[in-house]
Amino acid sequence: MKWVLRIIQGFFSIAFILAGVKKVTGNEQQVQVFTEAFSYSVEFMYIVGVSEILGAIGLLIGFWKSQFTLLASGGSVLLMAGAVFSHLNAGQSIGVTIPSIILLILGIVVFIGGRTKTLKKEQSYQG
């Protein structure tokens, strides 16, 4: 189970790096989606992009420090919940929303796995 969680965590971090870089570099499609479909500002797009990149870095550090996994995946779950809400609120189809839903589910899996790992470490220190 440990390796399954690590693989999911790795894919999750790669997805967040790619998505964050598209936003931070001002990709035309991302600008259009954020400003026209979601009615958000370009500055907010940059904030989301930086948050995604920082979350991905936290997930990568989490391979060695499990506390980072917990924090980064928790923040990433919040970002993806916001993404799902934004897509649905903009009236976009479920087909457009599915990638965000999948990443939300993966984030929850990584968060629960990281939480379980952290709790096991704490119990081993006490026992």
XYZ file of N, CA, C and O in Angstrom:
508
model
N 0.819 -1.193 0.000
C 0.000 0.000 0.000
C 0.870 1.269 0.000
O 0.505 2.270 -0.597
N 2.026 1.162 0.662
C 2.918 2.312 0.745
C 3.341 2.776 -0.647
O 3.353 3.969 -0.937
N 3.666 1.821 -1.518
C 4.139 2.182 -2.852
C 3.015 2.728 -3.726
O 3.239 3.595 -4.563
N 1.814 2.232 -3.524
C 0.672 2.760 -4.271
C 0.477 4.236 -3.922
O 0.295 5.082 -4.806
N 0.540 4.548 -2.638
C 0.398 5.942 -2.205
C 1.535 6.809 -2.745
O 1.312 7.953 -3.155
N 2.729 6.281 -2.765
C 3.863 7.049 -3.297
C 3.719 7.325 -4.792
O 4.038 8.406 -5.260
N 3.226 6.340 -5.522
C 3.014 6.531 -6.963
C 1.932 7.580 -7.191
O 2.094 8.483 -8.022
N 0.841 7.483 -6.451
C -0.231 8.488 -6.561
C 0.306 9.861 -6.202
O 0.036 10.851 -6.886
N 1.080 9.938 -5.138
C 1.673 11.202 -4.711
C 2.586 11.770 -5.797
O 2.583 12.971 -6.061
N 3.348 10.916 -6.442
C 4.230 11.353 -7.530
C 3.448 11.904 -8.714
O 3.760 12.983 -9.230
N 2.415 11.182 -9.146
C 1.576 11.658 -10.249
C 0.869 12.964 -9.874
O 0.758 13.873 -10.688
N 0.403 13.023 -8.647
C -0.290 14.217 -8.154
C 0.642 15.426 -8.193
O 0.263 16.506 -8.631
N 1.878 15.247 -7.757
C 2.834 16.367 -7.764
C 3.188 16.787 -9.195
O 3.300 17.983 -9.480
N 3.338 15.827 -10.098
C 3.626 16.170 -11.495
C 2.471 16.956 -12.107
O 2.681 17.965 -12.794
N 1.245 16.509 -11.849
C 0.070 17.211 -12.372
C 0.022 18.644 -11.851
O -0.292 19.583 -12.595
N 0.364 18.834 -10.587
C 0.328 20.174 -10.007
C 1.456 21.050 -10.549
O 1.260 22.245 -10.750
N 2.610 20.481 -10.790
C 3.699 21.271 -11.387
C 3.295 21.735 -12.782
O 3.444 22.916 -13.124
N 2.761 20.823 -13.591
C 2.367 21.175 -14.956
C 1.260 22.229 -14.962
O 1.326 23.206 -15.717
N 0.254 22.042 -14.127
C -0.855 23.005 -14.077
C -0.379 24.355 -13.559
O -0.767 25.411 -14.082
N 0.482 24.336 -12.537
C 0.994 25.582 -11.972
C 1.853 26.360 -12.944
O 1.735 27.585 -13.058
N 2.690 25.655 -13.688
C 3.563 26.320 -14.665
C 2.722 26.966 -15.763
O 3.014 28.086 -16.198
N 1.656 26.281 -16.209
C 0.783 26.871 -17.232
C 0.168 28.183 -16.742
O 0.034 29.125 -17.514
N -0.169 28.238 -15.478
C -0.781 29.458 -14.935
C 0.258 30.554 -14.713
O 0.031 31.709 -15.042
N 1.388 30.197 -14.149
C 2.420 31.188 -13.829
C 3.024 31.806 -15.087
O 3.392 32.984 -15.093
N 3.106 31.035 -16.158
C 3.677 31.561 -17.398
C 2.661 32.352 -18.223
O 3.001 32.882 -19.278
N 1.421 32.432 -17.747
C 0.411 33.231 -18.432
C -0.096 32.600 -19.710
O -0.391 33.303 -20.683
N -0.230 31.280 -19.723
C -0.755 30.560 -20.873
C -2.087 31.187 -21.313
O -2.960 31.438 -20.500
N -2.215 31.447 -22.626
C -3.396 32.141 -23.154
C -4.698 31.442 -22.796
O -5.684 32.081 -22.436
N -4.695 30.130 -22.893
C -5.901 29.366 -22.571
C -6.270 29.532 -21.094
O -7.435 29.708 -20.759
N -5.263 29.495 -20.220
C -5.520 29.665 -18.792
C -6.044 31.066 -18.482
O -6.957 31.230 -17.683
N -5.453 32.068 -19.136
C -5.914 33.445 -18.929
C -7.372 33.573 -19.360
O -8.197 34.165 -18.648
N -7.698 32.996 -20.490
C -9.072 33.072 -20.994
C -10.040 32.376 -20.038
O -11.102 32.920 -19.731
N -9.691 31.198 -19.567
C -10.568 30.465 -18.651
C -10.762 31.249 -17.362
O -11.895 31.409 -16.889
N -9.683 31.757 -16.796
C -9.779 32.467 -15.519
C -10.554 33.773 -15.647
O -11.336 34.109 -14.764
N -10.315 34.519 -16.717
C -10.944 35.836 -16.829
C -12.345 35.777 -17.415
O -13.241 36.463 -16.937
N -12.552 34.953 -18.445
C -13.849 34.928 -19.113
C -14.811 33.914 -18.500
O -15.949 34.253 -18.180
N -14.374 32.665 -18.348
C -15.278 31.623 -17.852
C -15.533 31.762 -16.349
O -16.674 31.667 -15.901
N -14.473 32.004 -15.588
C -14.610 32.058 -14.133
C -14.822 33.471 -13.594
O -15.181 33.647 -12.436
N -14.542 34.483 -14.397
C -14.614 35.894 -13.985
C -13.656 36.208 -12.828
O -13.972 36.989 -11.924
N -12.480 35.597 -12.861
C -11.432 35.872 -11.882
C -10.396 36.786 -12.530
O -10.320 36.902 -13.746
N -9.556 37.383 -11.714
C -8.504 38.245 -12.248
C -7.280 37.416 -12.645
O -7.099 36.287 -12.192
N -6.457 38.014 -13.472
C -5.205 37.363 -13.876
C -4.294 37.200 -12.663
O -3.590 36.192 -12.536
N -4.327 38.165 -11.759
C -3.508 38.071 -10.543
C -3.883 36.841 -9.731
O -3.026 36.151 -9.183
N -5.192 36.560 -9.647
C -5.645 35.371 -8.921
C -5.137 34.100 -9.590
O -4.770 33.135 -8.917
N -5.090 34.102 -10.922
C -4.552 32.965 -11.658
C -3.091 32.719 -11.264
O -2.677 31.579 -11.053
N -2.317 33.815 -11.147
C -0.916 33.671 -10.749
C -0.803 33.130 -9.320
O 0.058 32.294 -9.032
N -1.668 33.576 -8.438
C -1.659 33.088 -7.047
C -1.959 31.590 -7.021
O -1.292 30.824 -6.320
N -2.959 31.173 -7.789
C -3.304 29.748 -7.855
C -2.129 28.958 -8.436
O -1.776 27.888 -7.921
N -1.499 29.478 -9.480
C -0.360 28.796 -10.092
C 0.800 28.615 -9.127
O 1.386 27.527 -9.034
N 1.135 29.672 -8.407
C 2.215 29.588 -7.419
C 1.835 28.599 -6.316
O 2.673 27.796 -5.870
N 0.583 28.633 -5.881
C 0.125 27.699 -4.847
C 0.240 26.250 -5.324
O 0.624 25.368 -4.552
N -0.094 26.013 -6.587
C 0.025 24.656 -7.128
C 1.483 24.208 -7.172
O 1.794 23.066 -6.816
N 2.370 25.083 -7.585
C 3.792 24.722 -7.634
C 4.335 24.471 -6.233
O 5.060 23.495 -6.000
N 3.978 25.335 -5.282
C 4.421 25.123 -3.901
C 3.857 23.824 -3.327
O 4.537 23.095 -2.601
N 2.597 23.517 -3.667
C 1.999 22.258 -3.224
C 2.741 21.060 -3.799
O 2.985 20.072 -3.108
N 3.121 21.158 -5.071
C 3.868 20.069 -5.709
C 5.231 19.888 -5.044
O 5.664 18.754 -4.808
N 5.891 20.988 -4.734
C 7.186 20.906 -4.052
C 7.006 20.266 -2.677
O 7.787 19.410 -2.266
N 5.954 20.667 -1.973
C 5.661 20.069 -0.663
C 5.399 18.578 -0.767
O 5.838 17.796 0.081
N 4.699 18.167 -1.817
C 4.446 16.737 -2.013
C 5.741 15.981 -2.292
O 5.923 14.857 -1.821
N 6.641 16.598 -3.050
C 7.925 15.945 -3.328
C 8.778 15.847 -2.064
O 9.395 14.816 -1.803
N 8.800 16.910 -1.266
C 9.530 16.864 0.003
C 8.900 15.826 0.930
O 9.577 15.185 1.728
N 7.586 15.641 0.782
C 6.861 14.681 1.604
C 7.322 13.242 1.451
O 7.033 12.406 2.303
N 8.040 12.944 0.388
C 8.600 11.597 0.263
C 9.591 11.312 1.396
O 9.787 10.173 1.785
N 10.229 12.360 1.921
C 11.196 12.201 2.997
C 10.661 12.696 4.342
O 11.069 12.195 5.374
N 9.818 13.693 4.325
C 9.246 14.260 5.556
C 7.726 14.175 5.454
O 7.095 14.971 4.765
N 7.132 13.223 6.145
C 5.703 12.946 5.970
C 4.808 14.119 6.371
O 3.691 14.242 5.878
N 5.292 15.009 7.247
C 4.475 16.158 7.639
C 4.198 17.065 6.433
O 3.142 17.671 6.338
N 5.151 17.149 5.517
C 4.964 17.960 4.315
C 3.868 17.366 3.432
O 3.106 18.097 2.808
N 3.798 16.055 3.381
C 2.749 15.403 2.597
C 1.386 15.813 3.116
O 0.483 16.151 2.351
N 1.249 15.807 4.412
C -0.026 16.152 5.038
C -0.416 17.594 4.731
O -1.544 17.870 4.307
N 0.507 18.518 4.900
C 0.221 19.931 4.648
C -0.016 20.214 3.165
O -0.980 20.895 2.798
N 0.852 19.677 2.313
C 0.748 19.951 0.880
C -0.505 19.321 0.280
O -1.205 19.952 -0.524
N -0.808 18.098 0.674
C -2.000 17.456 0.116
C -3.268 18.114 0.653
O -4.250 18.249 -0.076
N -3.245 18.556 1.905
C -4.400 19.276 2.453
C -4.664 20.565 1.692
O -5.806 20.859 1.314
N -3.609 21.320 1.433
C -3.760 22.548 0.653
C -4.180 22.270 -0.769
O -5.012 22.986 -1.344
N -3.661 21.203 -1.338
C -4.008 20.838 -2.706
C -5.467 20.405 -2.818
O -6.139 20.699 -3.808
N -5.962 19.729 -1.792
C -7.378 19.343 -1.769
C -8.251 20.596 -1.766
O -9.253 20.669 -2.481
N -7.853 21.593 -0.990
C -8.613 22.849 -0.974
C -8.588 23.530 -2.346
O -9.615 24.039 -2.817
N -7.427 23.538 -2.980
C -7.325 24.118 -4.328
C -8.223 23.384 -5.323
O -8.919 24.001 -6.132
N -8.215 22.065 -5.261
C -9.007 21.293 -6.211
C -10.502 21.398 -5.924
O -11.314 21.383 -6.849
N -10.867 21.524 -4.661
C -12.282 21.751 -4.342
C -12.721 23.088 -4.937
O -13.823 23.202 -5.491
N -11.856 24.086 -4.848
C -12.143 25.382 -5.468
C -12.226 25.285 -6.976
O -13.075 25.929 -7.606
N -11.388 24.450 -7.578
C -11.413 24.265 -9.029
C -12.716 23.602 -9.471
O -13.346 24.032 -10.439
N -13.129 22.570 -8.740
C -14.391 21.893 -9.067
C -15.545 22.878 -8.950
O -16.402 22.971 -9.839
N -15.572 23.634 -7.862
C -16.613 24.643 -7.676
C -16.602 25.656 -8.813
O -17.655 26.012 -9.347
N -15.423 26.128 -9.193
C -15.317 27.130 -10.256
C -15.845 26.604 -11.585
O -16.564 27.307 -12.296
N -15.485 25.375 -11.926
C -15.965 24.780 -13.179
C -17.485 24.643 -13.166
O -18.154 25.002 -14.134
N -18.021 24.115 -12.074
C -19.466 23.907 -12.004
C -20.218 25.233 -11.932
O -21.265 25.394 -12.553
N -19.669 26.188 -11.193
C -20.298 27.503 -11.063
C -20.315 28.255 -12.399
O -21.223 29.037 -12.665
N -19.315 27.993 -13.240
C -19.245 28.636 -14.556
C -20.163 27.948 -15.561
O -20.252 28.380 -16.710
N -20.822 26.873 -15.137
C -21.732 26.168 -16.024
C -21.049 25.265 -17.023
O -21.641 24.909 -18.044
N -19.808 24.904 -16.741
C -19.081 24.024 -17.659
C -19.566 22.591 -17.495
O -20.070 22.204 -16.440
N -19.392 21.806 -18.536
C -19.877 20.428 -18.525
C -19.065 19.575 -17.556
O -17.955 19.931 -17.159
N -19.625 18.440 -17.216
C -18.941 17.518 -16.324
C -17.653 16.997 -16.965
O -16.683 16.719 -16.269
N -17.625 16.915 -18.295
C -16.420 16.468 -18.997
C -15.237 17.394 -18.768
O -14.097 16.948 -18.656
N -15.505 18.687 -18.664
C -14.450 19.665 -18.398
C -14.031 19.604 -16.924
O -12.875 19.841 -16.586
N -14.975 19.242 -16.074
C -14.736 19.226 -14.626
C -14.050 17.949 -14.153
O -13.403 17.955 -13.112
N -14.139 16.873 -14.917
C -13.621 15.566 -14.480
C -12.145 15.588 -14.081
O -11.797 15.008 -13.060
N -11.238 16.231 -14.835
C -9.841 16.245 -14.375
C -9.681 16.840 -12.972
O -8.915 16.318 -12.160
N -10.424 17.892 -12.683
C -10.352 18.489 -11.348
C -10.921 17.552 -10.292
O -10.389 17.457 -9.179
N -11.988 16.840 -10.634
C -12.576 15.881 -9.698
C -11.599 14.746 -9.426
O -11.417 14.326 -8.275
N -10.944 14.257 -10.477
C -9.966 13.170 -10.307
C -8.816 13.633 -9.416
O -8.397 12.918 -8.500
N -8.302 14.840 -9.661
C -7.212 15.354 -8.822
C -7.688 15.590 -7.393
O -6.915 15.392 -6.447
N -8.928 15.992 -7.215
C -9.481 16.154 -5.865
C -9.494 14.813 -5.141
O -9.054 14.715 -3.987
N -9.941 13.769 -5.823
C -9.974 12.432 -5.213
C -8.565 11.938 -4.905
O -8.308 11.408 -3.817
N -7.640 12.126 -5.844
C -6.249 11.723 -5.592
C -5.668 12.485 -4.406
O -4.944 11.917 -3.584
N -5.982 13.768 -4.311
C -5.511 14.561 -3.180
C -6.044 14.054 -1.859
O -5.318 14.001 -0.858
N -7.303 13.662 -1.842
C -7.895 13.116 -0.619
C -7.216 11.809 -0.241
O -6.907 11.576 0.933
N -6.944 10.962 -1.239
C -6.259 9.691 -0.981
C -4.868 9.943 -0.401
O -4.471 9.319 0.586
N -4.125 10.868 -0.989
C -2.782 11.186 -0.493
C -2.873 11.784 0.914
O -2.074 11.447 1.788
N -3.859 12.655 1.148
C -4.016 13.257 2.478
C -4.296 12.186 3.530
O -3.665 12.168 4.586
N -5.225 11.292 3.238
C -5.556 10.232 4.196
C -4.359 9.316 4.412
O -4.046 8.945 5.545
N -3.654 8.968 3.328
C -2.459 8.133 3.457
C -1.368 8.819 4.263
O -0.713 8.203 5.092
N -1.178 10.122 4.038
C -0.188 10.883 4.798
C -0.561 11.015 6.251
O 0.281 10.952 7.147
N -1.846 11.178 6.500
C -2.329 11.291 7.888
C -2.117 9.976 8.631
O -1.668 9.963 9.765
N -2.430 8.875 7.964
C -2.241 7.554 8.568
C -0.768 7.312 8.866
O -0.420 6.838 9.944
N 0.092 7.694 7.935
C 1.541 7.514 8.121
C 2.046 8.364 9.292
O 2.824 7.895 10.119
N 1.573 9.598 9.379
C 1.987 10.488 10.460
C 1.498 9.964 11.803
O 2.236 9.980 12.792
N 0.251 9.490 11.865
C -0.287 8.943 13.111
C 0.477 7.708 13.557
O 0.731 7.530 14.736
N 0.870 6.847 12.605
C 1.642 5.653 12.953
C 2.993 6.029 13.532
O 3.466 5.412 14.490
N 3.631 7.062 12.965
C 4.919 7.524 13.494
C 4.768 8.033 14.920
O 5.582 7.759 15.781
N 3.703 8.825 15.150
C 3.481 9.370 16.491
C 3.227 8.260 17.494
O 3.714 8.314 18.620
N 2.474 7.241 17.113
C 2.194 6.119 18.011
C 3.457 5.325 18.309
O 3.641 4.851 19.416
N 4.355 5.189 17.339
C 5.579 4.434 17.572
C 6.510 5.193 18.515
O 7.271 4.587 19.253
N 6.450 6.547 18.498
C 7.255 7.330 19.425
C 6.731 7.200 20.852
O 7.477 7.220 21.809
N 5.426 7.063 21.007
C 4.817 6.975 22.333
C 4.978 5.586 22.934
O 5.026 5.448 24.143
N 4.995 4.561 22.079
C 5.046 3.175 22.566
C 6.412 2.738 22.732
O 7.105 2.279 23.433
